[in-house]
Short mmCIF file of C-alpha atoms and ligand atoms in Angstrom, two decimals:
data_model
loop_
_atom_site.label_atom_id
_atom_site.label_comp_id
_atom_site.label_asym_id
_atom_site.label_seq_id
_atom_site.Cartn_x
_atom_site.Cartn_y
_atom_site.Cartn_z
CA UNK A 1 24.51 -1.40 30.81
CA UNK A 2 23.05 1.71 28.84
CA UNK A 3 19.96 3.06 31.49
CA UNK A 4 17.48 4.19 27.89
CA UNK A 5 16.81 7.65 28.15
CA UNK A 6 12.62 8.26 29.68
CA UNK A 7 12.66 10.83 26.16
CA UNK A 8 13.20 8.93 22.74
CA UNK A 9 16.19 10.98 21.47
CA UNK A 10 16.54 11.98 17.88
CA UNK A 11 14.07 10.85 15.05
CA UNK A 12 11.91 8.12 15.55
CA UNK A 13 13.11 5.22 12.81
CA UNK A 14 9.53 4.72 12.04
CA UNK A 15 10.04 1.77 9.58
CA UNK A 16 6.67 0.27 9.89
CA UNK A 17 4.89 -0.29 6.49
CA UNK A 18 2.93 3.32 6.63
CA UNK A 19 1.96 5.74 7.86
CA UNK A 20 5.14 6.27 6.57
CA UNK A 21 7.77 9.40 7.64
CA UNK A 22 6.63 12.84 6.53
CA UNK A 23 8.96 14.79 4.63
CA UNK A 24 9.31 18.23 6.18
CA UNK A 25 8.20 19.90 2.97
CA UNK A 26 5.43 18.74 3.78
CA UNK A 27 4.71 19.29 7.15
CA UNK A 28 5.35 22.90 5.79
CA UNK A 29 3.17 23.05 3.62
CA UNK A 30 0.60 21.35 5.67
CA UNK A 31 1.34 24.38 8.65
CA UNK A 32 -0.29 27.06 6.88
CA UNK A 33 -3.20 29.30 7.91
CA UNK A 34 -6.75 27.24 6.96
CA UNK A 35 -8.54 29.02 3.69
CA UNK A 36 -12.05 29.32 2.87
CA UNK A 37 -13.44 25.70 1.37
CA UNK A 38 -15.63 27.69 -0.86
CA UNK A 39 -12.96 30.43 -1.64
CA UNK A 40 -11.26 30.44 -5.80
CA UNK A 41 -7.98 29.96 -3.26
CA UNK A 42 -9.06 26.80 -2.75
CA UNK A 43 -10.64 26.01 -6.01
CA UNK A 44 -7.13 26.26 -7.40
CA UNK A 45 -5.89 23.74 -4.72
CA UNK A 46 -8.72 21.16 -5.38
CA UNK A 47 -7.82 21.43 -8.94
CA UNK A 48 -4.44 20.69 -8.98
CA UNK A 49 -4.95 17.49 -6.54
CA UNK A 50 -7.82 16.55 -8.41
CA UNK A 51 -5.21 16.90 -11.78
CA UNK A 52 -2.13 15.81 -10.38
CA UNK A 53 -3.82 12.83 -8.76
CA UNK A 54 -4.39 11.10 -11.89
CA UNK A 55 -0.62 11.87 -12.67
CA UNK A 56 -0.03 9.57 -10.09
CA UNK A 57 -2.50 6.79 -10.95
CA UNK A 58 -1.62 7.46 -13.91
CA UNK A 59 -5.37 7.78 -15.64
CA UNK A 60 -6.95 10.27 -17.86
CA UNK A 61 -10.38 9.68 -15.64
CA UNK A 62 -11.67 11.13 -12.47
CA UNK A 63 -9.84 9.98 -9.41
CA UNK A 64 -12.33 10.67 -6.18
CA UNK A 65 -10.41 11.87 -2.49
CA UNK A 66 -12.10 10.94 0.12
CA UNK A 67 -11.38 12.21 3.62
CA UNK A 68 -11.41 8.78 5.43
CA UNK A 69 -8.56 6.45 5.54
CA UNK A 70 -7.87 3.50 3.11
CA UNK A 71 -10.85 1.41 4.90
CA UNK A 72 -13.53 4.38 3.12
CA UNK A 73 -12.30 4.53 0.05
CA UNK A 74 -12.85 -0.01 0.38
CA UNK A 75 -16.27 0.70 1.11
CA UNK A 76 -16.93 3.63 -1.33
CA UNK A 77 -15.16 1.57 -4.45
CA UNK A 78 -18.28 -1.52 -3.17
CA UNK A 79 -21.22 0.57 -2.61
CA UNK A 80 -20.28 3.06 -5.57
CA UNK A 81 -20.90 -0.39 -8.31
CA UNK A 82 -22.40 -3.63 -6.07
CA UNK A 83 -25.71 -4.82 -5.80
CA UNK A 84 -27.47 -7.07 -2.70
CA UNK A 85 -26.31 -10.31 -2.53
CA UNK A 86 -23.70 -9.17 -6.16
CA UNK A 87 -21.03 -12.53 -5.24
CA UNK A 88 -17.63 -11.12 -6.00
CA UNK A 89 -13.76 -13.02 -6.04
CA UNK A 90 -11.53 -11.91 -3.18
CA UNK A 91 -7.98 -13.90 -2.67
CA UNK A 92 -7.05 -14.61 0.61
CA UNK A 93 -3.83 -13.38 0.70
CA UNK A 94 -3.66 -12.11 4.51
CA UNK A 95 -4.77 -10.17 6.91
CA UNK A 96 -6.33 -6.70 4.66
CA UNK A 97 -7.65 -9.00 2.03
CA UNK A 98 -9.53 -10.75 4.92
CA UNK A 99 -10.52 -7.30 6.15
CA UNK A 100 -11.96 -6.13 2.59
CA UNK A 101 -13.63 -9.99 2.09
CA UNK A 102 -15.77 -8.84 6.27
CA UNK A 103 -16.53 -5.91 4.71
CA UNK A 104 -18.07 -6.97 1.62
CA UNK A 105 -19.95 -10.17 3.90
CA UNK A 106 -21.21 -6.48 5.87
CA UNK A 107 -22.40 -4.88 2.92
CA UNK A 108 -24.48 -7.62 1.80
CA UNK A 109 -22.54 -9.11 -0.95
CA UNK A 110 -21.73 -12.92 -1.38
CA UNK A 111 -17.72 -12.84 -1.61
CA UNK A 112 -16.22 -15.79 -2.43
CA UNK A 113 -12.21 -16.27 -1.15
CA UNK A 114 -9.59 -17.82 -2.56
CA UNK A 115 -7.29 -19.41 -0.56
CA UNK A 116 -3.68 -18.60 -0.18
CA UNK A 117 -1.06 -19.35 2.35
CA UNK A 118 -0.49 -16.53 3.07
CA UNK A 119 3.07 -16.69 1.38
CA UNK A 120 2.19 -15.79 -1.99
CA UNK A 121 0.41 -13.17 -4.20
CA UNK A 122 -2.62 -13.63 -6.78
CA UNK A 123 -2.26 -16.38 -8.99
CA UNK A 124 -3.72 -15.28 -12.59
CA UNK A 125 -4.24 -18.87 -13.40
CA UNK A 126 -6.28 -19.52 -10.10
CA UNK A 127 -8.67 -16.53 -11.16
CA UNK A 128 -9.36 -17.66 -14.81
CA UNK A 129 -10.39 -20.86 -14.07
CA UNK A 130 -12.73 -19.50 -11.38
CA UNK A 131 -13.97 -17.17 -14.06
CA UNK A 132 -14.17 -19.10 -16.83
CA UNK A 133 -16.40 -21.71 -14.40
CA UNK A 134 -18.96 -18.82 -13.29
CA UNK A 135 -20.78 -19.47 -17.47
CA UNK A 136 -23.93 -18.33 -15.68
CA UNK A 137 -21.64 -14.52 -15.01
CA UNK A 138 -22.97 -14.10 -11.40
CA UNK A 139 -19.17 -12.81 -10.55
CA UNK A 140 -19.99 -8.87 -10.36
CA UNK A 141 -16.59 -8.17 -9.00
CA UNK A 142 -12.83 -9.66 -8.77
CA UNK A 143 -11.37 -7.55 -5.99
CA UNK A 144 -7.69 -8.04 -4.57
CA UNK A 145 -4.80 -6.17 -3.09
CA UNK A 146 -2.24 -5.03 -5.42
CA UNK A 147 0.52 -5.22 -2.03
CA UNK A 148 -0.37 -7.23 0.98
CA UNK A 149 0.94 -4.84 3.81
CA UNK A 150 0.47 -7.80 6.28
CA UNK A 151 2.83 -10.51 4.39
CA UNK A 152 4.36 -8.08 1.98
CA UNK A 153 3.74 -10.10 -1.23
CA UNK A 154 2.72 -7.78 -4.41
CA UNK A 155 0.54 -9.46 -7.31
CA UNK A 156 0.34 -8.85 -10.83
CA UNK A 157 -2.48 -6.82 -11.48
CA UNK A 158 -1.74 -6.62 -15.37
CA UNK A 159 -1.98 -10.33 -15.66
CA UNK A 160 -5.00 -10.89 -14.06
CA UNK A 161 -6.56 -8.00 -16.30
CA UNK A 162 -4.92 -10.44 -19.18
CA UNK A 163 -6.79 -13.98 -17.00
CA UNK A 164 -9.90 -12.10 -16.80
CA UNK A 165 -9.45 -10.92 -20.64
CA UNK A 166 -8.84 -14.85 -21.79
CA UNK A 167 -11.82 -16.44 -19.65
CA UNK A 168 -14.61 -13.56 -21.27
CA UNK A 169 -15.51 -12.36 -18.04
CA UNK A 170 -17.22 -9.15 -17.81
CA UNK A 171 -16.85 -8.30 -13.88
CA UNK A 172 -15.41 -5.27 -12.67
CA UNK A 173 -11.90 -5.79 -11.69
CA UNK A 174 -10.89 -3.15 -8.26
CA UNK A 175 -7.36 -3.39 -7.36
CA UNK A 176 -6.27 -2.15 -3.64
CA UNK A 177 -2.64 -0.04 -4.03
CA UNK A 178 -3.03 1.52 -0.61
CA UNK A 179 0.43 0.13 0.10
CA UNK A 180 2.19 -0.21 -3.22
CA UNK A 181 1.05 3.46 -5.04
CA UNK A 182 3.41 6.06 -6.05
CA UNK A 183 5.72 3.46 -4.73
CA UNK A 184 6.44 0.83 -7.64
CA UNK A 185 4.24 0.84 -10.74
CA UNK A 186 0.94 1.49 -11.26
CA UNK A 187 -1.60 1.79 -14.05
CA UNK A 188 -4.55 2.64 -13.95
CA UNK A 189 -5.70 2.76 -17.37
CA UNK A 190 -3.31 0.62 -19.81
CA UNK A 191 -3.74 -2.60 -17.06
CA UNK A 192 -7.47 -2.00 -17.39
CA UNK A 193 -8.71 -1.36 -13.65
CA UNK A 194 -11.74 -0.38 -12.73
CA UNK A 195 -11.54 0.53 -9.56
CA UNK A 196 -8.32 1.42 -8.18
CA UNK A 197 -8.37 1.98 -4.04
CA UNK A 198 -5.33 4.28 -2.75
CA UNK A 199 -3.97 6.13 0.42
CA UNK A 200 -2.34 8.82 1.66
CA UNK A 201 -0.13 7.43 4.70
CA UNK A 202 2.19 5.09 2.40
CA UNK A 203 4.06 6.22 -0.86
CA UNK A 204 2.38 9.26 -0.60
CA UNK A 205 4.36 10.09 2.59
CA UNK A 206 0.97 12.45 4.05
CA UNK A 207 -0.49 11.69 7.37
CA UNK A 208 -3.34 8.71 7.58
CA UNK A 209 -7.30 10.14 6.34
CA UNK A 210 -6.83 10.83 3.00
CA UNK A 211 -8.33 7.68 0.65
CA UNK A 212 -8.54 7.52 -3.23
CA UNK A 213 -11.35 5.70 -6.10
CA UNK A 214 -9.82 6.03 -9.06
CA UNK A 215 -12.81 4.93 -11.42
CA UNK A 216 -12.73 3.87 -15.00
CA UNK A 217 -15.68 4.61 -17.44
CA UNK A 218 -17.22 1.06 -17.15
CA UNK A 219 -16.96 1.24 -13.36
CA UNK A 220 -18.93 4.81 -13.86
CA UNK A 221 -21.48 3.19 -15.80
CA UNK A 222 -22.21 0.52 -13.25
CA UNK A 223 -22.70 3.25 -10.58
CA UNK A 224 -26.26 3.89 -12.13
CA UNK A 225 -27.75 1.03 -11.62
CA UNK A 226 -25.20 -0.16 -7.94
CA UNK A 227 -28.15 -0.80 -5.52
CA UNK A 228 -26.47 -0.57 -1.99
CA UNK A 229 -27.04 2.11 0.82
CA UNK A 230 -24.45 4.82 0.10
CA UNK A 231 -24.41 8.32 0.64
CA UNK A 232 -21.06 10.01 1.51
CA UNK A 233 -19.37 7.49 -0.12
CA UNK A 234 -21.10 9.00 -2.91
CA UNK A 235 -19.32 9.13 -6.28
CA UNK A 236 -21.93 11.33 -7.81
CA UNK A 237 -21.94 14.22 -5.27
CA UNK A 238 -18.31 13.68 -5.23
CA UNK A 239 -17.49 14.15 -9.60
CA UNK A 240 -20.82 16.76 -9.19
CA UNK A 241 -18.76 19.34 -7.00
CA UNK A 242 -15.15 18.31 -7.74
CA UNK A 243 -15.69 19.70 -11.89
CA UNK A 244 -15.89 23.18 -10.21
CA UNK A 245 -13.43 22.71 -7.12
CA UNK A 246 -15.56 22.03 -4.73
CA UNK A 247 -16.64 18.73 -2.48
CA UNK A 248 -19.71 17.95 -1.27
CA UNK A 249 -19.00 18.77 2.50
CA UNK A 250 -15.98 20.38 4.24
CA UNK A 251 -12.98 18.70 2.49
CA UNK A 252 -9.36 18.18 4.27
CA UNK A 253 -7.96 21.34 3.53
CA UNK A 254 -4.92 20.58 4.73
CA UNK A 255 -3.88 17.20 3.93
CA UNK A 256 -4.66 18.82 0.03
CA UNK A 257 -1.92 20.93 0.58
CA UNK A 258 -0.13 18.15 1.61
CA UNK A 259 -1.25 16.50 -1.15
CA UNK A 260 -0.45 18.55 -4.11
CA UNK A 261 3.48 18.85 -2.52
CA UNK A 262 3.89 15.06 -2.25
CA UNK A 263 2.76 15.20 -6.33
CA UNK A 264 4.94 17.82 -7.12
CA UNK A 265 7.84 16.10 -5.26
CA UNK A 266 7.01 12.58 -6.64
CA UNK A 267 7.40 14.13 -10.26
CA UNK A 268 10.82 15.58 -9.36
CA UNK A 269 12.36 12.71 -8.54
CA UNK A 270 10.58 11.31 -11.52
CA UNK A 271 7.90 8.40 -10.94
CA UNK A 272 11.28 5.47 -12.38
CA UNK A 273 13.46 6.78 -9.47
CA UNK A 274 10.35 6.32 -6.89
CA UNK A 275 9.85 2.79 -8.28
CA UNK A 276 14.08 1.99 -9.05
CA UNK A 277 14.71 3.54 -5.53
CA UNK A 278 11.68 1.64 -3.26
CA UNK A 279 13.17 -2.11 -5.75
CA UNK A 280 16.55 -1.07 -3.90
CA UNK A 281 15.85 -0.63 -0.96
CA UNK A 282 13.68 -3.78 -0.89
CA UNK A 283 16.54 -6.06 -2.29
CA UNK A 284 19.00 -4.58 0.02
CA UNK A 285 16.44 -5.50 2.60
CA UNK A 286 15.69 -9.16 1.53
CA UNK A 287 19.88 -9.72 1.14
CA UNK A 288 20.51 -8.80 4.97
CA UNK A 289 17.57 -10.92 5.59
CA UNK A 290 19.26 -14.24 4.13
CA UNK A 291 22.32 -13.04 5.90
CA UNK A 292 21.04 -13.18 8.48
CA UNK A 293 19.74 -16.83 7.59
CA UNK A 294 16.00 -15.42 8.61
CA UNK A 295 12.94 -16.75 6.39
CA UNK A 296 11.33 -14.15 4.44
CA UNK A 297 7.34 -14.85 4.75
CA UNK A 298 7.51 -14.40 0.85
CA UNK A 299 8.28 -17.32 -0.62
CA UNK A 300 8.24 -16.98 -4.10
CA UNK A 301 10.74 -13.94 -5.38
CA UNK A 302 7.78 -13.61 -8.12
CA UNK A 303 5.79 -12.01 -5.67
CA UNK A 304 8.45 -9.94 -3.67
CA UNK A 305 7.23 -6.25 -2.74
CA UNK A 306 8.97 -3.47 -3.56
CA UNK A 307 7.65 -1.63 0.09
CA UNK A 308 7.34 -4.28 2.99
CA UNK A 309 9.83 -7.10 3.70
CA UNK A 310 8.27 -9.54 6.35
CA UNK A 311 10.54 -11.92 7.99
CA UNK A 312 9.76 -15.31 10.23
CA UNK A 313 11.39 -15.33 13.39
CA UNK A 314 13.08 -18.21 14.42
CA UNK A 315 11.14 -20.66 16.45
CA UNK A 316 10.43 -19.87 19.85
CA UNK A 317 11.12 -16.35 19.44
CA UNK A 318 8.25 -14.32 20.59
CA UNK A 319 8.74 -11.61 17.65
CA UNK A 320 6.34 -9.17 19.50
CA UNK A 321 8.43 -9.00 22.17
CA UNK A 322 11.75 -8.61 19.75
CA UNK A 323 9.84 -5.72 18.27
CA UNK A 324 8.91 -3.96 21.98
CA UNK A 325 13.20 -4.24 22.95
CA UNK A 326 13.54 -3.08 19.16
CA UNK A 327 11.95 -0.11 20.62
CA UNK A 328 12.83 0.29 24.59
CA UNK A 329 16.16 0.63 23.01
CA UNK A 330 17.02 1.48 19.64
CA UNK A 331 13.51 3.92 18.78
CA UNK A 332 12.59 2.11 15.76
CA UNK A 333 9.01 0.36 14.97
CA UNK A 334 8.60 -2.16 12.71
CA UNK A 335 5.55 -3.43 11.66
CA UNK A 336 3.29 -5.77 13.88
CA UNK A 337 1.88 -9.31 13.13
CA UNK A 338 -1.40 -11.00 11.57
CA UNK A 339 -3.30 -13.92 11.65
CA UNK A 340 -1.80 -16.89 11.45
CA UNK A 341 1.99 -15.26 11.60
CA UNK A 342 0.83 -13.04 14.66
CA UNK A 343 4.24 -12.90 17.01
CA UNK A 344 5.79 -15.37 14.28
CA UNK A 345 6.88 -13.06 12.47
CA UNK A 346 7.87 -8.85 11.71
CA UNK A 347 7.58 -6.31 8.91
CA UNK A 348 10.42 -4.18 8.20
CA UNK A 349 8.59 -1.17 5.94
CA UNK A 350 11.04 0.87 3.33
CA UNK A 351 8.74 2.64 2.06
CA UNK A 352 8.37 6.00 1.71
CA UNK A 353 10.51 8.77 1.81
CA UNK A 354 13.30 6.46 3.42
CA UNK A 355 16.86 6.67 1.34
CA UNK A 356 19.73 4.51 1.71
CA UNK A 357 21.41 5.09 4.73
CA UNK A 358 18.12 5.79 6.31
CA UNK A 359 17.18 2.09 5.49
CA UNK A 360 21.21 1.27 6.84
CA UNK A 361 20.07 2.81 10.04
CA UNK A 362 17.14 0.88 10.29
CA UNK A 363 18.57 -2.68 9.55
CA UNK A 364 21.92 -2.16 12.18
CA UNK A 365 19.45 -1.34 14.64
CA UNK A 366 17.39 -4.85 13.56
CA UNK A 367 20.87 -6.60 13.77
CA UNK A 368 21.93 -5.33 17.35
CA UNK A 369 18.17 -5.83 18.36
CA UNK A 370 18.76 -9.00 16.98
CA UNK A 371 22.02 -9.97 19.25
CA UNK A 372 19.83 -8.28 22.61
CA UNK A 373 16.95 -10.48 22.29
CA UNK A 374 18.84 -13.40 21.62
CA UNK A 375 17.40 -13.82 18.54
CA UNK A 376 19.29 -16.95 16.86
CA UNK A 377 20.90 -14.69 14.11
CA UNK A 378 23.93 -14.43 11.67
CA UNK A 379 26.15 -11.65 11.59
CA UNK A 380 26.63 -9.65 8.46
CA UNK A 381 23.14 -8.92 7.29
CA UNK A 382 23.86 -5.04 7.27
CA UNK A 383 26.97 -5.73 5.68
CA UNK A 384 25.68 -7.50 2.85
CA UNK A 385 22.81 -4.36 2.64
CA UNK A 386 26.00 -1.96 2.16
CA UNK A 387 27.70 -4.48 -0.82
CA UNK A 388 24.69 -4.36 -3.02
CA UNK A 389 23.82 -0.80 -2.21
CA UNK A 390 27.38 -0.25 -3.12
CA UNK A 391 27.04 -2.42 -6.64
CA UNK A 392 22.97 -1.09 -7.42
CA UNK A 393 25.09 2.74 -7.22
CA UNK A 394 28.18 0.78 -10.04
CA UNK A 395 30.36 0.51 -7.08
CA UNK A 396 32.99 -2.24 -6.70
CA UNK A 397 32.70 -4.67 -3.53
CA UNK A 398 35.92 -6.07 -3.45
CA UNK A 399 36.55 -8.66 -0.60
CA UNK A 400 39.32 -8.01 2.56
CA UNK A 401 42.60 -9.93 2.39
CA UNK A 402 42.69 -12.66 3.90
N1 PLP B 501 -5.65 -1.70 2.73
C1 PLP B 501 -3.94 -1.88 2.74
C2 PLP B 501 -3.16 -3.27 1.58
C3 PLP B 501 -3.75 -1.51 3.87
O1 PLP B 501 -2.38 -1.80 3.66
C4 PLP B 501 -4.63 -1.06 5.21
C5 PLP B 501 -3.69 -0.26 5.87
O2 PLP B 501 -3.14 -0.50 6.17
C6 PLP B 501 -6.12 -1.00 4.83
C7 PLP B 501 -6.27 -1.41 3.35
C8 PLP B 501 -6.83 -0.05 5.34
O3 PLP B 501 -6.30 1.19 5.11
P1 PLP B 501 -6.53 2.47 6.57
O4 PLP B 501 -6.31 1.88 7.68
O5 PLP B 501 -6.00 3.35 6.20
O6 PLP B 501 -8.11 2.36 6.71
#
């Protein structure tokens, strides 16, 4: 038996659903001397980021950049647009949707939580039906996650917008894109989203600690009368200072250095190519899971996530012990399990700066770890992924002669 080294050898295989591996080019861009955040060089950097990030959200309106994790941007979205006691319609797609709902309660809002079994995305028809029922127009916002990171289910934003329009309801639409932005198609303006919440540490390939609110004119108008208390999160202060290339407080200079390069890299690859790559890696992963004879948490292919595949482990298998063994033996991290799936699943993140060969390394480590951990499975998952990737690159897979 091989004795594991006390020092992990080689690059860590970071296959959690974010933070994602940071490209060397971004690390180098961040490894520069700190500049004066009130000086002209900073103003040039800030303007480059503030303009560039709009192209990622696909908006011509402002995008507010916070020195905070995604949770902060959730709070900013709510406190800038809503007042104490306001009703908001949210959807329980999984753990992160639940955390946002708890935050809404703590802030003094009244969230109504549409249930799911944590194995599906948002149903636009359910939103439409609920909004049609709301004759008094008491619901002030519909809030949901584009991609539920805890389960790997992607929801149809444009269809929810259509459902809201069909119901003729004036509620604001707020969408969390923390684990989908810069990994799959997203169109803030075209889809009529009022506040889009984003985070740095996933598709943008940056460290954690920066997050975003993309805002519509309607959201900006709502912010003029919203009465929830806010100070640090206030859009007004930010927008006023951003106009001249500065921030109301000391900004995260090095994160901005990284962000400028991240935006360049995404456009150099081409956003559509970035999205196609994520779809390819996700499909290869799902084919591996099916070949292993295991179940994908997301039940309906129409909700499949391009960034995360959550895998149900067979009855009697401790998924957390499996993850620990995989880390110890193969230096690979998978995403943890939550809520009703605690100990019963693990998540494979395939987002950010990841290519086909990196994914295959991760899937190979997964298949080997199944064997070592005694997880009942069929062989051939890695082969199924390879066959798919070859065909996705235009090749033909010939079966070996019997
Ligand atoms: N929303 C989603 C979809 C997430 O995946 C996460 C974190 O992974 C969050 C919100 C919370 O973001 P953070 O942990 O950066 O505060």
